[in-house]
PDB file of C-alpha atoms in Angstrom:
ATOM      1  CA  ASP E1454     -11.275   5.593  -6.990  1.00 49.00           C
ATOM      2  CA  ALA E1455     -12.229   9.017  -5.676  1.00 50.00           C
ATOM      3  CA  ASP E1456     -15.873   8.249  -6.118  1.00 54.00           C
ATOM      4  CA  LYS E1457     -16.032   5.307  -3.788  1.00 61.00           C
ATOM      5  CA  GLN E1458     -17.970   6.116  -0.634  1.00 62.00           C
ATOM      6  CA  LEU E1459     -16.619   4.940   2.653  1.00 63.00           C
ATOM      7  CA  PRO E1460     -19.123   3.475   5.085  1.00 61.00           C
ATOM      8  CA  GLN E1461     -20.295   5.335   8.215  1.00 64.00           C
ATOM      9  CA  ALA E1462     -18.774   4.103  11.451  1.00 56.00           C
ATOM     10  CA  PRO E1463     -21.259   1.809  13.306  1.00 57.00           C
ATOM     11  CA  PRO E1464     -22.472   3.113  16.669  1.00 59.00           C
ATOM     12  CA  LYS E1465     -20.889   0.149  18.361  1.00 72.00           C
ATOM     13  CA  THR E1466     -17.565  -1.334  17.346  1.00 84.00           C
ATOM     14  CA  ARG E1467     -16.791  -5.052  17.627  1.00 93.00           C
ATOM     15  CA  THR E1468     -13.924  -7.129  18.780  1.00 96.00           C
ATOM     16  CA  ILE E1469     -13.469 -10.403  16.932  1.00 96.00           C
ATOM     17  CA  TYR E1470     -11.261 -13.186  18.123  1.00 97.00           C
ATOM     18  CA  VAL E1471      -9.374 -15.790  16.168  1.00 97.00           C
ATOM     19  CA  GLN E1472      -7.522 -18.599  17.804  1.00 97.00           C
ATOM     20  CA  CYS E1473      -5.489 -21.248  15.953  1.00 93.00           C
ATOM     21  CA  GLY E1474      -6.766 -24.665  17.077  1.00 92.00           C
ATOM     22  CA  ALA E1475     -10.056 -23.365  18.351  1.00 94.00           C
ATOM     23  CA  LYS E1476     -13.053 -25.785  17.788  1.00 93.00           C
ATOM     24  CA  ASN E1477     -15.026 -25.504  14.518  1.00 92.00           C
ATOM     25  CA  GLY E1478     -18.189 -23.317  14.644  1.00 91.00           C
ATOM     26  CA  GLY E1479     -16.917 -20.518  16.691  1.00 94.00           C
ATOM     27  CA  ASP E1480     -18.681 -17.165  16.556  1.00 95.00           C
ATOM     28  CA  GLY E1481     -15.700 -14.755  17.075  1.00 95.00           C
ATOM     29  CA  THR E1482     -16.262 -14.110  20.686  1.00 96.00           C
ATOM     30  CA  SER E1483     -13.529 -14.488  23.326  1.00 96.00           C
ATOM     31  CA  ILE E1484     -15.197 -17.692  24.471  1.00 96.00           C
ATOM     32  CA  ARG E1485     -15.907 -19.250  21.062  1.00 97.00           C
ATOM     33  CA  PRO E1486     -13.153 -17.660  18.800  1.00 97.00           C
ATOM     34  CA  PHE E1487     -13.028 -18.461  15.065  1.00 96.00           C
ATOM     35  CA  ASN E1488     -10.357 -21.048  14.298  1.00 95.00           C
ATOM     36  CA  THR E1489      -9.086 -19.325  11.175  1.00 94.00           C
ATOM     37  CA  LEU E1490      -8.392 -15.874  10.204  1.00 92.00           C
ATOM     38  CA  ALA E1491     -10.428 -16.289   6.986  1.00 93.00           C
ATOM     39  CA  ALA E1492     -13.477 -16.953   9.161  1.00 93.00           C
ATOM     40  CA  GLY E1493     -13.039 -13.787  11.014  1.00 88.00           C
ATOM     41  CA  LEU E1494     -12.491 -11.305   8.126  1.00 89.00           C
ATOM     42  CA  PRO E1495     -15.444 -11.408   5.765  1.00 85.00           C
ATOM     43  CA  ASP E1496     -17.928  -8.900   7.199  1.00 86.00           C
ATOM     44  CA  LEU E1497     -15.579  -6.303   8.885  1.00 92.00           C
ATOM     45  CA  LEU E1498     -17.068  -2.891   9.765  1.00 92.00           C
ATOM     46  CA  PRO E1499     -15.249   0.411  10.471  1.00 92.00           C
ATOM     47  CA  GLY E1500     -13.886   0.293  13.998  1.00 93.00           C
ATOM     48  CA  ASP E1501     -13.656  -3.431  14.149  1.00 95.00           C
ATOM     49  CA  THR E1502     -10.638  -4.975  15.864  1.00 96.00           C
ATOM     50  CA  VAL E1503      -9.595  -8.526  15.171  1.00 97.00           C
ATOM     51  CA  ILE E1504      -7.418 -10.173  17.888  1.00 97.00           C
ATOM     52  CA  VAL E1505      -5.408 -13.019  16.395  1.00 97.00           C
ATOM     53  CA  GLY E1506      -4.307 -15.460  19.209  1.00 97.00           C
ATOM     54  CA  PRO E1507      -0.862 -17.054  19.407  1.00 97.00           C
ATOM     55  CA  GLY E1508      -0.225 -19.960  17.116  1.00 95.00           C
ATOM     56  CA  GLU E1509       0.710 -20.850  13.541  1.00 94.00           C
ATOM     57  CA  TYR E1510      -1.478 -19.858  10.772  1.00 93.00           C
ATOM     58  CA  ARG E1511      -0.940 -21.115   7.272  1.00 91.00           C
ATOM     59  CA  GLU E1512      -3.563 -19.133   5.478  1.00 92.00           C
ATOM     60  CA  ARG E1513      -3.545 -16.907   2.343  1.00 92.00           C
ATOM     61  CA  VAL E1514      -6.194 -14.322   3.204  1.00 92.00           C
ATOM     62  CA  THR E1515      -7.515 -11.309   1.240  1.00 93.00           C
ATOM     63  CA  VAL E1516      -9.128  -8.444   3.140  1.00 92.00           C
ATOM     64  CA  SER E1517     -11.605  -6.214   1.175  1.00 92.00           C
ATOM     65  CA  ALA E1518     -12.976  -3.587   3.559  1.00 92.00           C
ATOM     66  CA  LEU E1519     -13.335   0.100   3.739  1.00 91.00           C
ATOM     67  CA  ALA E1520     -13.026   1.939   6.896  1.00 92.00           C
ATOM     68  CA  LEU E1521     -12.806   5.549   8.031  1.00 90.00           C
ATOM     69  CA  LYS E1522      -9.532   7.261   9.339  1.00 90.00           C
ATOM     70  CA  ASP E1523     -11.318   7.834  12.731  1.00 91.00           C
ATOM     71  CA  ALA E1524     -12.567   4.224  12.883  1.00 92.00           C
ATOM     72  CA  PRO E1525      -9.835   1.909  11.238  1.00 94.00           C
ATOM     73  CA  ILE E1526     -10.183  -1.846  11.210  1.00 95.00           C
ATOM     74  CA  CYS E1527      -7.349  -3.429  13.185  1.00 96.00           C
ATOM     75  CA  ILE E1528      -5.919  -6.887  12.759  1.00 96.00           C
ATOM     76  CA  GLN E1529      -3.527  -7.396  15.587  1.00 96.00           C
ATOM     77  CA  SER E1530      -1.640 -10.205  17.266  1.00 96.00           C
ATOM     78  CA  SER E1531      -2.796 -10.760  20.852  1.00 96.00           C
ATOM     79  CA  ALA E1532       0.794 -10.465  21.924  1.00 95.00           C
ATOM     80  CA  ARG E1533       3.568  -9.020  19.767  1.00 94.00           C
ATOM     81  CA  HIS E1534       4.796 -11.586  17.166  1.00 93.00           C
ATOM     82  CA  ALA E1535       2.740 -14.376  18.732  1.00 95.00           C
ATOM     83  CA  ALA E1536       0.423 -14.811  15.740  1.00 94.00           C
ATOM     84  CA  ILE E1537       2.758 -16.499  13.147  1.00 91.00           C
ATOM     85  CA  PHE E1538       1.890 -16.701   9.559  1.00 90.00           C
ATOM     86  CA  LYS E1539       3.994 -19.553   8.266  1.00 87.00           C
ATOM     87  CA  GLU E1540       4.060 -19.536   4.475  1.00 84.00           C
ATOM     88  CA  GLY E1541       0.886 -17.416   4.683  1.00 85.00           C
ATOM     89  CA  SER E1542      -0.180 -14.012   3.609  1.00 87.00           C
ATOM     90  CA  LEU E1543      -2.477 -10.962   4.020  1.00 90.00           C
ATOM     91  CA  THR E1544      -3.601  -9.146   0.954  1.00 89.00           C
ATOM     92  CA  LEU E1545      -5.410  -5.803   1.335  1.00 91.00           C
ATOM     93  CA  GLU E1546      -7.494  -5.456  -1.839  1.00 89.00           C
ATOM     94  CA  ASP E1547      -9.807  -2.546  -2.379  1.00 88.00           C
ATOM     95  CA  SER E1548      -9.264  -1.543   1.185  1.00 92.00           C
ATOM     96  CA  ALA E1549      -8.962   1.725   3.178  1.00 93.00           C
ATOM     97  CA  ASN E1550      -7.723   2.265   6.646  1.00 94.00           C
ATOM     98  CA  ILE E1551      -6.803  -1.276   7.633  1.00 95.00           C
ATOM     99  CA  TYR E1552      -4.099  -1.755  10.387  1.00 96.00           C
ATOM    100  CA  ILE E1553      -2.052  -4.834  10.628  1.00 95.00           C
ATOM    101  CA  ASP E1554      -0.047  -4.919  13.853  1.00 96.00           C
ATOM    102  CA  GLY E1555       2.290  -7.153  15.634  1.00 94.00           C
ATOM    103  CA  SER E1556       2.214 -10.391  13.375  1.00 93.00           C
ATOM    104  CA  ASN E1557       5.075 -12.667  12.547  1.00 91.00           C
ATOM    105  CA  PHE E1558       5.560 -13.897   9.000  1.00 87.00           C
ATOM    106  CA  ILE E1559       7.893 -16.825   8.352  1.00 84.00           C
ATOM    107  CA  ALA E1560       8.843 -17.889   4.825  1.00 78.00           C
ATOM    108  CA  SER E1561       5.961 -15.939   3.342  1.00 76.00           C
ATOM    109  CA  PRO E1562       6.441 -14.749  -0.126  1.00 75.00           C
ATOM    110  CA  ASP E1563       4.042 -11.776  -0.438  1.00 80.00           C
ATOM    111  CA  ALA E1564       3.445 -11.856   3.207  1.00 84.00           C
ATOM    112  CA  ILE E1565       1.716  -8.494   3.181  1.00 87.00           C
ATOM    113  CA  THR E1566       0.506  -7.002   0.068  1.00 85.00           C
ATOM    114  CA  PHE E1567      -1.084  -3.630  -0.419  1.00 86.00           C
ATOM    115  CA  GLY E1568      -3.153  -4.383  -3.432  1.00 85.00           C
ATOM    116  CA  ARG E1569      -3.847  -1.953  -6.335  1.00 78.00           C
ATOM    117  CA  ASP E1570      -6.609  -0.123  -4.610  1.00 86.00           C
ATOM    118  CA  ALA E1571      -5.325  -0.221  -0.974  1.00 89.00           C
ATOM    119  CA  ARG E1572      -5.235   3.110   0.510  1.00 89.00           C
ATOM    120  CA  HIS E1573      -4.292   4.608   3.911  1.00 91.00           C
ATOM    121  CA  CYS E1574      -3.479   1.218   5.268  1.00 91.00           C
ATOM    122  CA  VAL E1575      -0.840   0.577   7.894  1.00 92.00           C
ATOM    123  CA  VAL E1576       1.458  -2.321   8.710  1.00 91.00           C
ATOM    124  CA  ARG E1577       3.435  -1.849  11.962  1.00 94.00           C
ATOM    125  CA  ASN E1578       5.535  -3.862  14.492  1.00 93.00           C
ATOM    126  CA  CYS E1579       5.524  -6.872  12.249  1.00 89.00           C
ATOM    127  CA  HIS E1580       8.553  -9.375  11.799  1.00 87.00           C
ATOM    128  CA  LEU E1581       9.270 -11.004   8.504  1.00 84.00           C
ATOM    129  CA  THR E1582      11.773 -13.912   8.382  1.00 82.00           C
ATOM    130  CA  SER E1583      13.051 -16.083   5.572  1.00 76.00           C
ATOM    131  CA  LEU E1584      14.269 -19.724   6.066  1.00 72.00           C
ATOM    132  CA  GLU E1585      17.191 -21.223   4.068  1.00 68.00           C
ATOM    133  CA  ASP E1586      15.051 -23.839   2.411  1.00 66.00           C
ATOM    134  CA  LYS E1587      11.885 -21.663   1.927  1.00 64.00           C
ATOM    135  CA  PRO E1588      10.949 -18.555  -0.078  1.00 60.00           C
ATOM    136  CA  CYS E1589      11.623 -15.077   1.014  1.00 68.00           C
ATOM    137  CA  SER E1590       9.301 -12.908   2.986  1.00 69.00           C
ATOM    138  CA  THR E1591       8.380  -9.543   1.507  1.00 73.00           C
ATOM    139  CA  ILE E1592       5.931  -6.623   1.906  1.00 77.00           C
ATOM    140  CA  ASN E1593       4.617  -5.579  -1.617  1.00 73.00           C
ATOM    141  CA  VAL E1594       3.051  -2.276  -2.613  1.00 78.00           C
ATOM    142  CA  LEU E1595       1.438  -2.588  -6.022  1.00 76.00           C
ATOM    143  CA  GLY E1596       0.709   0.479  -8.079  1.00 66.00           C
ATOM    144  CA  PRO E1597      -0.354   2.764  -9.459  1.00 66.00           C
ATOM    145  CA  SER E1598      -3.638   3.047  -7.407  1.00 68.00           C
ATOM    146  CA  ALA E1599      -2.195   1.832  -3.996  1.00 71.00           C
ATOM    147  CA  GLN E1600      -1.442   5.172  -2.088  1.00 80.00           C
ATOM    148  CA  HIS E1601      -0.807   6.674   1.222  1.00 86.00           C
ATOM    149  CA  ASN E1602      -0.048   3.413   2.824  1.00 86.00           C
ATOM    150  CA  TRP E1603       2.452   3.278   5.773  1.00 85.00           C
ATOM    151  CA  ILE E1604       4.936   0.631   6.900  1.00 86.00           C
ATOM    152  CA  GLU E1605       6.323   1.371  10.384  1.00 88.00           C
ATOM    153  CA  ASP E1606       8.642  -0.497  12.836  1.00 89.00           C
ATOM    154  CA  CYS E1607       8.797  -3.776  10.865  1.00 83.00           C
ATOM    155  CA  THR E1608      11.840  -6.004  10.941  1.00 82.00           C
ATOM    156  CA  ILE E1609      12.736  -8.040   7.855  1.00 79.00           C
ATOM    157  CA  GLU E1610      15.273 -10.763   8.462  1.00 77.00           C
ATOM    158  CA  GLY E1611      16.716 -12.484   5.402  1.00 69.00           C
ATOM    159  CA  ASN E1612      19.433 -14.978   4.937  1.00 59.00           C
ATOM    160  CA  SER E1613      22.508 -15.482   2.764  1.00 55.00           C
ATOM    161  CA  ILE E1614      20.620 -17.642   0.154  1.00 57.00           C
ATOM    162  CA  ARG E1615      17.489 -15.418  -0.639  1.00 51.00           C
ATOM    163  CA  THR E1616      17.937 -12.150  -2.365  1.00 54.00           C
ATOM    164  CA  HIS E1617      14.374 -10.876  -2.466  1.00 57.00           C
ATOM    165  CA  ASP E1618      13.599 -10.135   1.004  1.00 58.00           C
ATOM    166  CA  GLY E1619      12.359  -6.715   1.713  1.00 65.00           C
ATOM    167  CA  ILE E1620       9.668  -4.146   0.574  1.00 71.00           C
ATOM    168  CA  HIS E1621       8.935  -4.098  -3.126  1.00 64.00           C
ATOM    169  CA  LEU E1622       7.239  -0.852  -4.461  1.00 68.00           C
ATOM    170  CA  GLU E1623       5.621  -0.809  -7.929  1.00 68.00           C
ATOM    171  CA  CYS E1624       4.796   2.283  -9.847  1.00 58.00           C
ATOM    172  CA  GLN E1625       3.755   4.522  -6.977  1.00 53.00           C
ATOM    173  CA  ARG E1626       2.370   8.107  -7.505  1.00 51.00           C
TER     174      ARG E1626
END
């Protein structure tokens, strides 16, 4: 909606750390990272960066956050394709200027979904893979309100059994 107000960028941005296998009760610092992505995403502010450590995450997470063009929220793998979402997903719902960078999705139907009100969001350098005995991996862009989203330098690796791998666009304006 055009009347939604984006928050002002905070004077100081944060880096939030997530590490698969970390102890419960982490606070998101590099010394005491959160052990799930869901724990690191609830209160994101413009300019925040979430560093997702290597490992396998089996989470279905919805991000709902508004950021500014000059202060996007970045969710990035600590090393390219080291954060593996196996049968997991990230949904950007009612979000603006969220960047997802460098993650690896394996057998993840709806691996990344730009929800109906996602706008100016970016997915880049991600790898999506299907397995023969598991569902396909896809990026979905739902319409008609999802707009001005960007998919860049992503690799989608299907197999001979699955026919729905890819990027699905619905009713875009």
